[in-house]
Amino acid sequence: FLTARPVPKMTIGIIESLQIKGTFLLATPIESSEYKYEGKTLSVSLDSFDIVLLGKEDEAPAADETKPFVKAPYLPCNIALDVHKDLKIKSSLDGSMMKFTCIQLYALADGETKIAVQFQKFQNHLVSLSKVNMAGTIPHNKVDVIEDFVFSSDGTIDIVRGHSTNEWADAFRPASRQKINKKAPDSSPTTVRLPNCNIAQIKVVIRLDTTLVGVNDTKLAIKPYKGNPETTIH
């Protein structure tokens, strides 16, 4: 015979404050959020999510820098996150901002963490991406490894030229980590393994952030890339 299990659901009218120590705090209140737990999956639906990442500005570097750049989170259940409007992430250390529009994230907890992300737009002060889908598997017994990474974009990637490699690193890595590396200039750069990655063709527009007349954008089409078991990025 069949039995129907109740599906726990909850709607919260407003969350005025939220902080996870050493991780993030809520920058603006969350209004009308919905939560549902069904089939070992926690589904979270938000209109917008605006947070400030917390970091340890005065963290001392270890003699041997072993802190991983990519490490699988241990999830108590599967998680499905749907932010209908904007997800804004601001750094408390340097004030930099990342903004996602209409983002959906699904994380599967099954011995390793499998993650799929889809969003309509991503933007910071250096780059903007539109209509992006990506997925990958992060093993619990390895660090700095994303297996079976897949990336595709149906839109264009808009890049602002004229910035150094250090500025690019600061824009996508935690500021506290950058401070540690500056104190230890001899340390080798972080290497992330992407075995068997699959990246679809990408349309890129490179522009100069200027008001000068006669400066044209550069348009590129990057061919699809299929990685091998030893593929890495720095």
mmCIF file of C-alpha atoms in Angstrom, residues 69 94 96 98 122 124-129 157-174 178 204-207 234:
data_model
loop_
_atom_site.group_PDB
_atom_site.id
_atom_site.type_symbol
_atom_site.label_atom_id
_atom_site.label_comp_id
_atom_site.label_asym_id
_atom_site.label_seq_id
_atom_site.Cartn_x
_atom_site.Cartn_y
_atom_site.Cartn_z
ATOM 1 C CA PHE A 69 41.242 27.285 -2.887
ATOM 2 C CA ASP A 94 38.013 45.507 -0.107
ATOM 3 C CA SER A 96 34.329 44.569 -4.176
ATOM 4 C CA MET A 98 29.674 40.447 -7.415
ATOM 5 C CA PHE A 122 26.891 37.775 -13.600
ATOM 6 C CA ASN A 124 31.637 42.630 -11.347
ATOM 7 C CA HIS A 125 33.874 45.584 -12.241
ATOM 8 C CA LEU A 126 35.938 43.519 -14.722
ATOM 9 C CA VAL A 127 33.613 41.119 -16.496
ATOM 10 C CA SER A 128 29.967 40.339 -17.184
ATOM 11 C CA LEU A 129 28.509 37.024 -18.365
ATOM 12 C CA ILE A 157 31.272 37.494 -22.069
ATOM 13 C CA ASP A 158 32.057 41.199 -21.789
ATOM 14 C CA ILE A 159 35.582 41.945 -20.514
ATOM 15 C CA VAL A 160 37.054 45.312 -19.515
ATOM 16 C CA ARG A 161 40.653 45.492 -20.721
ATOM 17 C CA GLY A 162 43.509 47.438 -19.196
ATOM 18 C CA HIS A 163 43.692 45.558 -15.874
ATOM 19 C CA SER A 164 46.618 43.582 -14.458
ATOM 20 C CA THR A 165 46.634 39.873 -13.622
ATOM 21 C CA ASN A 166 46.713 40.810 -9.927
ATOM 22 C CA GLU A 167 43.488 42.811 -10.352
ATOM 23 C CA TRP A 168 41.865 39.787 -12.007
ATOM 24 C CA ALA A 169 42.995 37.537 -9.143
ATOM 25 C CA ASP A 170 41.671 39.996 -6.540
ATOM 26 C CA ALA A 171 38.303 40.132 -8.338
ATOM 27 C CA PHE A 172 37.649 36.379 -8.119
ATOM 28 C CA ARG A 173 39.574 35.186 -5.057
ATOM 29 C CA PRO A 174 38.912 35.995 -1.396
ATOM 30 C CA GLN A 178 45.361 37.617 -1.485
ATOM 31 C CA VAL A 204 33.855 37.352 -26.007
ATOM 32 C CA VAL A 205 33.702 41.144 -26.314
ATOM 33 C CA ILE A 206 36.745 43.048 -25.004
ATOM 34 C CA ARG A 207 36.227 46.730 -24.431
ATOM 35 C CA HIS A 234 46.252 28.743 -12.370
#
